[in-house]
Tab-separated table of C-alpha atoms and ligand atoms in Angstrom:
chain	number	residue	atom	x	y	z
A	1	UNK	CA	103.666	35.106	95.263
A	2	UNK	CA	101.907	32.592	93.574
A	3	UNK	CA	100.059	32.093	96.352
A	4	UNK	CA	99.022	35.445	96.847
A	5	UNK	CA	97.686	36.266	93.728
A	6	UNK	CA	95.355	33.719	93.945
A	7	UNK	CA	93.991	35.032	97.260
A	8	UNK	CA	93.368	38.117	95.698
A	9	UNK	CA	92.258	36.590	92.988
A	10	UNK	CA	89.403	34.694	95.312
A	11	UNK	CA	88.875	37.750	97.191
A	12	UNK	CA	88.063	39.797	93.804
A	13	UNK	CA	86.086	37.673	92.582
A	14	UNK	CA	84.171	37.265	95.898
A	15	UNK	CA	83.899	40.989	96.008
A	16	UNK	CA	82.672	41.147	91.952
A	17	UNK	CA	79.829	38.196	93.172
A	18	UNK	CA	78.391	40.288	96.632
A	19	UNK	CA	78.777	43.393	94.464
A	20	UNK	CA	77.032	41.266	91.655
A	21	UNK	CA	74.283	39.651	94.659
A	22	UNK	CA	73.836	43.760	95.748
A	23	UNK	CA	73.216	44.827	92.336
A	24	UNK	CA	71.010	42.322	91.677
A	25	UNK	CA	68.446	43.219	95.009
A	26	UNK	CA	68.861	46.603	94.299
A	27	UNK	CA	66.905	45.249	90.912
A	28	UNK	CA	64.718	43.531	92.418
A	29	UNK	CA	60.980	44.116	94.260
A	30	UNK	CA	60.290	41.335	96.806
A	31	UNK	CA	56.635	40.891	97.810
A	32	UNK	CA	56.688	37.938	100.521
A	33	UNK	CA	52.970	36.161	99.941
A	34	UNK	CA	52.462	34.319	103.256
A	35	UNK	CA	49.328	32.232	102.711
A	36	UNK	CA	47.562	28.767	104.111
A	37	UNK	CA	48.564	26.250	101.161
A	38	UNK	CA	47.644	23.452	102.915
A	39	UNK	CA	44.898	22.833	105.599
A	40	UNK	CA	41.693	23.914	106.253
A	41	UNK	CA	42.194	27.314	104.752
A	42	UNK	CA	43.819	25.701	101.469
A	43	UNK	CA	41.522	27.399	98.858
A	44	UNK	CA	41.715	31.117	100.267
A	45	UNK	CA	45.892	30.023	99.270
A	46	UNK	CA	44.975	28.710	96.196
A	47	UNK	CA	42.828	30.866	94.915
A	48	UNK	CA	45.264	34.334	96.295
A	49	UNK	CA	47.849	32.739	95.038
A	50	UNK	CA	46.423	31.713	91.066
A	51	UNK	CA	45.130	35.701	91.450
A	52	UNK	CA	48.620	37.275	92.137
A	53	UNK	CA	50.418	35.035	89.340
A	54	UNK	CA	47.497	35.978	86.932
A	55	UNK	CA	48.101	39.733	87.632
A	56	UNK	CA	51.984	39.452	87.201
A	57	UNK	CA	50.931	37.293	83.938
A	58	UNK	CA	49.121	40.489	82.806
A	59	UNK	CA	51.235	43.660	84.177
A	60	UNK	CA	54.775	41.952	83.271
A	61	UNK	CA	57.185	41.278	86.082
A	62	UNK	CA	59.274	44.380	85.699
A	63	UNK	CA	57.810	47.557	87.314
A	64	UNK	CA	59.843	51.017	87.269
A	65	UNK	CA	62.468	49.546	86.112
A	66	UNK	CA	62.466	46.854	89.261
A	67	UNK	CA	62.124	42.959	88.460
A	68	UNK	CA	59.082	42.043	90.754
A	69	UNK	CA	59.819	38.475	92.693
A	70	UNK	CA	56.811	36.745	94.400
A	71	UNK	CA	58.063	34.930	97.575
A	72	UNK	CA	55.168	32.653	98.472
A	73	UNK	CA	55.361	30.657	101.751
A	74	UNK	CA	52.625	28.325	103.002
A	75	UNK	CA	51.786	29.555	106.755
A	76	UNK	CA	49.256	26.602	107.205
A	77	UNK	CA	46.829	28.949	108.396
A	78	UNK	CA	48.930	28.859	112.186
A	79	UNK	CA	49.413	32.260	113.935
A	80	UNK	CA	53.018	31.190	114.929
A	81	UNK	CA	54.221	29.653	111.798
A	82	UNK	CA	53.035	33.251	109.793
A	83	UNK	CA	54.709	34.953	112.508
A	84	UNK	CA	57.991	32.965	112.112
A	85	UNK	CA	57.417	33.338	108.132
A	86	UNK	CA	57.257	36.933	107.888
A	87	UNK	CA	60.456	37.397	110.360
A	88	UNK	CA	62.358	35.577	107.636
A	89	UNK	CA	61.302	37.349	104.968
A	90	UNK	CA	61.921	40.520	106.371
A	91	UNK	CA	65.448	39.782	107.652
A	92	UNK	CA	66.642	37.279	105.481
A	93	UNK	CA	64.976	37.967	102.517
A	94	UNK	CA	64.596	41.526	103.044
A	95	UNK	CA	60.943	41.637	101.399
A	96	UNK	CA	59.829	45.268	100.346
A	97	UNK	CA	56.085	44.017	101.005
A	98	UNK	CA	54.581	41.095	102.862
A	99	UNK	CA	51.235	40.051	101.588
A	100	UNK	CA	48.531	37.534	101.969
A	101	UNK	CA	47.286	36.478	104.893
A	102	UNK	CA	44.665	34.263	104.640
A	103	UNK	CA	43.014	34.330	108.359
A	104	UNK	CA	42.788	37.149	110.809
A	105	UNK	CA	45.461	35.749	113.626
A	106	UNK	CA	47.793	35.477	111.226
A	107	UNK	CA	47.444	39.298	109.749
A	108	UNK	CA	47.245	40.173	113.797
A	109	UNK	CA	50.671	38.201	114.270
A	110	UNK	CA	52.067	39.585	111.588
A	111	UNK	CA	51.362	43.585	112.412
A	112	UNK	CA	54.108	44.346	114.890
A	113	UNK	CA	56.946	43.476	112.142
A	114	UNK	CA	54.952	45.109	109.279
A	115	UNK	CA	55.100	48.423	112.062
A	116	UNK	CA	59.123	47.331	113.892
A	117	UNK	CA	60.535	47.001	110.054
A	118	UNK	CA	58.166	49.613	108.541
A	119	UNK	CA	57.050	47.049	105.814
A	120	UNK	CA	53.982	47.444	104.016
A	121	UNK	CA	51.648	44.468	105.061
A	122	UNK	CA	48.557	44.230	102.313
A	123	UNK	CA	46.331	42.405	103.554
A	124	UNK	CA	44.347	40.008	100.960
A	125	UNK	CA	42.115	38.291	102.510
A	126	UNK	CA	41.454	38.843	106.680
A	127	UNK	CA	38.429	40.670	107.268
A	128	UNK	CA	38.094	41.410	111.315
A	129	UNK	CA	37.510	45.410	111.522
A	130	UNK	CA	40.207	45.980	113.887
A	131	UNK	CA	42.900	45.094	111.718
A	132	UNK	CA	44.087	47.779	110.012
A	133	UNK	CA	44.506	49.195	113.428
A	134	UNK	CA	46.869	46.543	114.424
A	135	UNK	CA	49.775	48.275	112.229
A	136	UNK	CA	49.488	51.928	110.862
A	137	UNK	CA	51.422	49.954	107.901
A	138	UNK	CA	48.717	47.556	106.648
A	139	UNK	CA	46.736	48.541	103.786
A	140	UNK	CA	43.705	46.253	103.179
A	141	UNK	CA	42.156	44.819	100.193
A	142	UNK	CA	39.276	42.463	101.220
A	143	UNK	CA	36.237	43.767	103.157
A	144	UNK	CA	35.147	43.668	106.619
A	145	UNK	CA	32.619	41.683	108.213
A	146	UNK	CA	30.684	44.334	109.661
A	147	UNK	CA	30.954	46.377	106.172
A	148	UNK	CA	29.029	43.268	104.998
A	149	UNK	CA	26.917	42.151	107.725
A	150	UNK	CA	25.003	45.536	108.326
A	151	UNK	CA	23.520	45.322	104.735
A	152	UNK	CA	21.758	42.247	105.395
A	153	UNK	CA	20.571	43.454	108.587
A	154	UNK	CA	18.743	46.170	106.535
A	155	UNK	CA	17.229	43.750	103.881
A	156	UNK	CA	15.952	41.289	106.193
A	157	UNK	CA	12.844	43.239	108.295
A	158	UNK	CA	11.708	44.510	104.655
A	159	UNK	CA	11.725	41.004	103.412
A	160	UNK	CA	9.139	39.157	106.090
A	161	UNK	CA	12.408	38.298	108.739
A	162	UNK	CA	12.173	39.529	111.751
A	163	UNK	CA	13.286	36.802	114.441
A	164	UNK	CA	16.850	35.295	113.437
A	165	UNK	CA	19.221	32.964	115.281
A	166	UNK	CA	23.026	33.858	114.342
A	167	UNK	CA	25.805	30.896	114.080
A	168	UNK	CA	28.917	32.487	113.510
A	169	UNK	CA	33.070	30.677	113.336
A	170	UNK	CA	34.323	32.053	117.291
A	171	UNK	CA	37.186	34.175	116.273
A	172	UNK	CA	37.387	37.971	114.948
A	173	UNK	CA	35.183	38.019	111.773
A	174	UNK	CA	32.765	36.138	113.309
A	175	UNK	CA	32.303	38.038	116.313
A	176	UNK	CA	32.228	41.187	114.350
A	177	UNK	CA	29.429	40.005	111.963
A	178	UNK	CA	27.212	38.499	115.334
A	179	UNK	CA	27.878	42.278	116.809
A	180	UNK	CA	27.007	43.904	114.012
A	181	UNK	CA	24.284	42.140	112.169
A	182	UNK	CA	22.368	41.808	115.718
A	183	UNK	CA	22.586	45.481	116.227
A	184	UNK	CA	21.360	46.458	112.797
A	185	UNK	CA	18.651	44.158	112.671
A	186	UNK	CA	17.332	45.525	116.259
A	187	UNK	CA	17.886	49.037	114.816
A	188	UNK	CA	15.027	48.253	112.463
A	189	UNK	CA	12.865	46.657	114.651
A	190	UNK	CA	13.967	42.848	114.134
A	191	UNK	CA	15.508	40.488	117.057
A	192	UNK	CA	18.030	37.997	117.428
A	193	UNK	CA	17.202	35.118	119.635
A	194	UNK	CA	20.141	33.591	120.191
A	195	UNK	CA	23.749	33.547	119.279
A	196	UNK	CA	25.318	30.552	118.649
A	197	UNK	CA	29.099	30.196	118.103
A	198	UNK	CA	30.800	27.177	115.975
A	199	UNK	CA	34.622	26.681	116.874
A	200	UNK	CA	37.149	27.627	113.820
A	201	UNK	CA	39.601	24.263	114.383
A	202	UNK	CA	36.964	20.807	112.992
A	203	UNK	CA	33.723	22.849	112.982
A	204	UNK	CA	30.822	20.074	113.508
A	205	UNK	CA	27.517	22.592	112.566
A	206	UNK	CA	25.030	19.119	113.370
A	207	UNK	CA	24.354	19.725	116.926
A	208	UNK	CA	23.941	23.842	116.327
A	209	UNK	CA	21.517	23.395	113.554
A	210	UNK	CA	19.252	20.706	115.431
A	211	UNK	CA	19.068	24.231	118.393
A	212	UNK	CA	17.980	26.026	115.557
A	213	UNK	CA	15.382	24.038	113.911
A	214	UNK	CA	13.949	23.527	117.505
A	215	UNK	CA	14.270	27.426	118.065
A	216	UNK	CA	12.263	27.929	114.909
A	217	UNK	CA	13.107	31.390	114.134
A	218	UNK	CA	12.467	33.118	110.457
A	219	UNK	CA	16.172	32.472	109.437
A	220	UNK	CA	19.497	31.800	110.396
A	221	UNK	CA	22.008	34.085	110.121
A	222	UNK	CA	25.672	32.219	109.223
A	223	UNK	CA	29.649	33.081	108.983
A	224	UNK	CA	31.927	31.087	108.352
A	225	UNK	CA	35.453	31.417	106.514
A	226	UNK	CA	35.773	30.696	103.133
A	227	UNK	CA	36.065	26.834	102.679
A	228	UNK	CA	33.323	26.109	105.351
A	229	UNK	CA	30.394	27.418	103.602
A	230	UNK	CA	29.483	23.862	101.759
A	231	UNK	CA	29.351	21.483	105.367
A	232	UNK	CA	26.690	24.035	106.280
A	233	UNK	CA	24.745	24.292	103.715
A	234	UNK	CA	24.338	20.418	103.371
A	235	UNK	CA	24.050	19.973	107.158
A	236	UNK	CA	21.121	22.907	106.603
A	237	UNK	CA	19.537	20.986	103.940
A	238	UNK	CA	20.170	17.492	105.192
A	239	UNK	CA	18.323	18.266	108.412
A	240	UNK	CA	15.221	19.852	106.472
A	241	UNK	CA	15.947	23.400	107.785
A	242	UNK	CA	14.584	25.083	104.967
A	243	UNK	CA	11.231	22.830	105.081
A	244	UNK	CA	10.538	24.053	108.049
A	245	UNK	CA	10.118	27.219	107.239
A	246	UNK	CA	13.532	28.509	108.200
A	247	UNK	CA	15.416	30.734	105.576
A	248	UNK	CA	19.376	30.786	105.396
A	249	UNK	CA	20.461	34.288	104.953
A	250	UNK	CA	24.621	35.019	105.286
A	251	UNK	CA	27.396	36.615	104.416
A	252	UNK	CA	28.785	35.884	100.868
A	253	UNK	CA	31.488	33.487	102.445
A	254	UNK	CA	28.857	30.756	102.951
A	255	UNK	CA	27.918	30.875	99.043
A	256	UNK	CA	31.453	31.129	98.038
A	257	UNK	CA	32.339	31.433	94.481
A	258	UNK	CA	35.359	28.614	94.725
A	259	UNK	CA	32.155	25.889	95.965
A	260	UNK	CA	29.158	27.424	95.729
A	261	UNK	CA	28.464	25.310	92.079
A	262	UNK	CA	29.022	21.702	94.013
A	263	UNK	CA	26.774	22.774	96.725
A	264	UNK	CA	23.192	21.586	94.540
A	265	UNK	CA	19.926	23.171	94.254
A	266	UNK	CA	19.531	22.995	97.439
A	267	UNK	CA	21.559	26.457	97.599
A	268	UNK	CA	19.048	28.200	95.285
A	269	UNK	CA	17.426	31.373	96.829
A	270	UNK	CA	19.660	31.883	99.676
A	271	UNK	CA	20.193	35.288	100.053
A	272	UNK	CA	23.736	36.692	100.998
A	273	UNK	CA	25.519	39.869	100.960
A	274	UNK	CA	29.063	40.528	100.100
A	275	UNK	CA	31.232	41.969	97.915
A	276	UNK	CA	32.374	40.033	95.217
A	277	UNK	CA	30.883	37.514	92.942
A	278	UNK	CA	31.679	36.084	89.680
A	279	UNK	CA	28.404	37.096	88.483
A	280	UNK	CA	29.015	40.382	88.662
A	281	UNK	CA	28.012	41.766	85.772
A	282	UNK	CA	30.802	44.566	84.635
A	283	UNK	CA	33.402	44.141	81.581
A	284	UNK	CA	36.336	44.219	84.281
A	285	UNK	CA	34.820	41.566	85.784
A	286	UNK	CA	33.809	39.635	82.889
A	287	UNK	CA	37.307	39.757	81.371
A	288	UNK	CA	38.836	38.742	85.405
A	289	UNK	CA	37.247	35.970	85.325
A	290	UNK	CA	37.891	34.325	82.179
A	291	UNK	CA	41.206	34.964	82.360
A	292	UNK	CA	41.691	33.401	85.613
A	293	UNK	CA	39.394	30.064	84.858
A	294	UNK	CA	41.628	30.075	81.940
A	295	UNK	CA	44.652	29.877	83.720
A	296	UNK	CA	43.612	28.069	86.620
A	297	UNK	CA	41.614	24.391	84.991
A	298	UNK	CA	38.086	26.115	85.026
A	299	UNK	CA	39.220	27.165	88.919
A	300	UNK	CA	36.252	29.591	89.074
A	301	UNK	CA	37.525	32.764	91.374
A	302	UNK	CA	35.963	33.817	94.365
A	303	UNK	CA	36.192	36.663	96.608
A	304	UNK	CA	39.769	35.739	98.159
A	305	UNK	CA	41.342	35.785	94.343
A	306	UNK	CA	39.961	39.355	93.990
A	307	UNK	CA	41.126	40.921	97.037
A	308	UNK	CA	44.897	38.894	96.124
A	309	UNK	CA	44.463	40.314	92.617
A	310	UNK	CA	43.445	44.193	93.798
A	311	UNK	CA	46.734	43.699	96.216
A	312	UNK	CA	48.969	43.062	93.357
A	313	UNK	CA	47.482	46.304	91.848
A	314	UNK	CA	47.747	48.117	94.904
A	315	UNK	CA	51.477	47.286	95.357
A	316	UNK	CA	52.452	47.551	91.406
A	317	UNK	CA	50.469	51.067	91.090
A	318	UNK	CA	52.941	52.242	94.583
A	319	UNK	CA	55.777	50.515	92.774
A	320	UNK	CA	55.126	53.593	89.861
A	321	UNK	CA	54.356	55.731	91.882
A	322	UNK	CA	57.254	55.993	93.870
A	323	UNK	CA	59.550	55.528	90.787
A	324	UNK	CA	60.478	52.022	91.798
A	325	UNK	CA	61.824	53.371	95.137
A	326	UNK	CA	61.363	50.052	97.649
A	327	UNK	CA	61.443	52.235	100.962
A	328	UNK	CA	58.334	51.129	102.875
A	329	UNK	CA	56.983	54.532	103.822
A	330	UNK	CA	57.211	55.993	100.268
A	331	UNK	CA	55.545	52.967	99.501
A	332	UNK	CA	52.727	52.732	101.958
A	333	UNK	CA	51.878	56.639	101.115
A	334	UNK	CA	51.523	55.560	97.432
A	335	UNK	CA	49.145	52.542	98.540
A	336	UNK	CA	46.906	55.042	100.473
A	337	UNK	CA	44.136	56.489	98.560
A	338	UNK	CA	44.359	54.630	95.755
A	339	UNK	CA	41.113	55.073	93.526
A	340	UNK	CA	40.440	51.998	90.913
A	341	UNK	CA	37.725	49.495	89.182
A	342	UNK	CA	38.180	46.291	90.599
A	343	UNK	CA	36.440	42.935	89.271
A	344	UNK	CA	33.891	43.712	91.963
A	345	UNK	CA	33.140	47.107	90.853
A	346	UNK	CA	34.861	50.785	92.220
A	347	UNK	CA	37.388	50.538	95.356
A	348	UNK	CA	38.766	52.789	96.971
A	349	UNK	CA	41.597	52.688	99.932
A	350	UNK	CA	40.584	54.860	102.625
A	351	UNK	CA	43.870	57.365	103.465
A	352	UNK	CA	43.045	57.849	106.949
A	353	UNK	CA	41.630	54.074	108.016
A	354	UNK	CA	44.197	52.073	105.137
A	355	UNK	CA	40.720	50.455	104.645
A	356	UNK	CA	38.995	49.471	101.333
A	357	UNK	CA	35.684	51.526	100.721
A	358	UNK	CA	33.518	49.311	98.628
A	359	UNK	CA	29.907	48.369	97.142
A	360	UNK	CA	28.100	46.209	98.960
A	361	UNK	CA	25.498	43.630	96.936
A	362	UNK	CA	22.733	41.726	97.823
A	363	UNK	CA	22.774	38.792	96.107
A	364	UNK	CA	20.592	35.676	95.745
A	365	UNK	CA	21.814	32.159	94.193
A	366	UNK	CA	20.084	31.613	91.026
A	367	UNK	CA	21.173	28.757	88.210
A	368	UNK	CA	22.617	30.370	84.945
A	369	UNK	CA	23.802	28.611	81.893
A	370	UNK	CA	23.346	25.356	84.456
A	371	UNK	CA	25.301	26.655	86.868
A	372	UNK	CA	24.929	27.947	90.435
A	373	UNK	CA	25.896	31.948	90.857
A	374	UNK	CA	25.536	34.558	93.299
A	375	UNK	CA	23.554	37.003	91.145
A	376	UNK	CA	23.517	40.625	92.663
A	377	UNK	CA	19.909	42.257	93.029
A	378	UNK	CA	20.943	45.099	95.026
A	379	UNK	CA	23.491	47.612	95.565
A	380	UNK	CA	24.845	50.134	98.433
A	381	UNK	CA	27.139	51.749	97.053
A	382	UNK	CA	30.551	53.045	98.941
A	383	UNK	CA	30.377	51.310	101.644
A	384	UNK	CA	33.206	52.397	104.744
A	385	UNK	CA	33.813	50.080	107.307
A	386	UNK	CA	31.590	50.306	110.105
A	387	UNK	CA	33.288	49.173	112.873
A	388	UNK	CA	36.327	51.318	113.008
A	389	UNK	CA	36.332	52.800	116.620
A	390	UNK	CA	38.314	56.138	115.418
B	1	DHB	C1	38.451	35.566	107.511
B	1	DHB	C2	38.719	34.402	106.823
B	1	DHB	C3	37.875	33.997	105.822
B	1	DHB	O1	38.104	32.865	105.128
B	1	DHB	C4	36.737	34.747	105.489
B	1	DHB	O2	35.929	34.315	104.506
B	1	DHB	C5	36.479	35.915	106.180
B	1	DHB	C6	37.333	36.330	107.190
B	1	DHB	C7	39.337	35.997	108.610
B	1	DHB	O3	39.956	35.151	109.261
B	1	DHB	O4	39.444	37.201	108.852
């Protein structure tokens, strides 16, 4: 008897804690941030990650009634391990989102779970075009490279370039910007000479930029992932590119934000296009980026912490939206659409491509208050993604 009553006893009070566990995820919002920590792709992690605890910092972590809990996992920037990563969350964790993403395999890898468990996948910082054709449930917040590449391609005839060499990283983003730069700058009349492509794993840009500087064209054309940007830009200035009468002209992840300000005056004048930088002179912006050097040791943010930053909104704006309903296709039709002023100016997520529609800037590093900024000079404003295929 005795016995007995203490089995039931265990078994209640078993029951009372899953019953207790069940309440307590029925409370709770999961958003699974898989991002490189570590590795070559460390700062895109860093800096998403600072942006996404910054935004919960400011918006409270309780949402429609739902106490929001960021997972974050370090992928290490490898396909397989993001792949593995976001299996767990989904199963085991049973994430409502998964977000992050730091390089374009790993969003690719990541695409047929976000579509077999209808998850939302937001992705924060990949930029090939074709991903948000991977999974009809990714919703993205960072740009693409051909979204970026084409306005340079239009700047550079007017401005005296008409012959460029392109060196670009050999993976997704880097083809797309090669493709589409090239075919823009032909467009108006301009030429590239060659192509050269740097590998993504221990990039050594030496023997590329000695072709170069024997090629002699009017400027170089260069992407490379965030992190990269400062090896070429020395290896540029170290070999005397810029002496010899070659101009550096790139996408914005060459002069990016989180090194641009170590890189010397060396940098100054180089003309990139993208669409973020700290510079950017709007009172969203202004108030973005104190807040997150602030919280983050002076960490100034780049382009990475605003697309993690506009994902947070994204998901907390669905969150309301849907009344704190977690079902992933409620969830994904409240993340479509979405109209808002981000730190980089007005965004807009495309309903039919789940693609961010954005301003584009031309922007040319200039030394303010002694320090090294992208400061924009141009704008096109609205810009879709050129490379989607439907
Ligand atoms: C990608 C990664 C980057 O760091 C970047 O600046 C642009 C694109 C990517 O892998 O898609």
């Amino acid at each position: 008897m005795h016995k007995r009553t203490l089995i039931q006893t265990a078994v209640a009070a078993a029951l009372l804690a899953a019953g207790g566990l069940a309440l307590a995820q029925d409370n709770t919002f999961k958003i699974g941030l898989i991002l490189p920590m570590t590795g070559q792709q460390a700062t895109t992690g860093r800096q998403i990650e600072a942006a996404a605890r910054l935004y919960m910092a400011q918006n409270g972590d309780t949402v429609a009634g739902k106490k929001i809990q960021l997972i974050v996992k370090d992928d290490t920037s490898l396909p397989d391990v993001t792949r593995r990563l976001a299996q767990e969350l989904v199963v085991n964790d049973k994430v409502n989102v998964l977000a992050g993403f730091g390089i374009t395999p790993s969003a690719m890898a990541t695409a047929p779970i976000a579509t077999q468990s209808k998850t939302p996948q937001v992705v924060m910082a990949a930029a090939t075009s074709a991903i948000t054709e991977a999974s009809p449930y990714i919703v993205r917040t960072s740009f693409t490279l051909p979204q970026v590449s084409v306005a340079l391609a239009d700047w550079a005839p007017k401005n005296g370039i008409k012959k460029v060499v392109t060196l670009v990283t050999d993976y997704g983003p880097g083809i797309d910007a090669e493709k589409f730069f090239a075919s823009r700058l032909q467009f108006n009349g301009g030429q590239v000479t060659e192509a050269l492509r740097v590998p993504l794993r221990n990039p050594d840009f030496a023997p590329f930029l000695q072709k170069v500087r024997d090629a002699k064209p009017d400027a170089l054309f260069v992407f490379v992932p965030s992190g990269a940007g400062a090896a070429v830009m020395k290896q540029f200035l170290e070999r005397g590119m810029d002496k010899a009468g070659i101009k550096l002209i790139a996408t914005g992840d060459v002069t990016d934000d989180d090194q641009l300000n170590d890189m010397g005056d060396g940098a100054l004048g180089v003309v990139t296009s993208h669409h973020y930088s700290a510079a950017h002179p709007s009172a969203t912006n202004k108030k973005f980026v104190e807040a997150f050097t602030k919280a983050n040791k002076n960490l100034r943010p780049n382009f990475m912490a605003v697309g993690g930053y506009d994902g947070m909104r994204v998901i907390y704006e669905a969150l309301k939206k849907t009344g704190g309903k977690g079902d992933g296709d409620a969830l994904l039709a409240a993340m479509k659409g979405q109209i808002f002023e981000s730190p980089r100016g007005p965004v807009f997520i495309d309903a039919q491509t789940r693609d961010i529609v954005q301003n584009v800037y031309l922007r040319k590093v200039e030394k303010k208050d002694a320090q090294l900024y992208n400061v924009e000079f141009d704008v096109i404003k609205d810009v879709k993604d050129p490379g989607k295929t439907k």
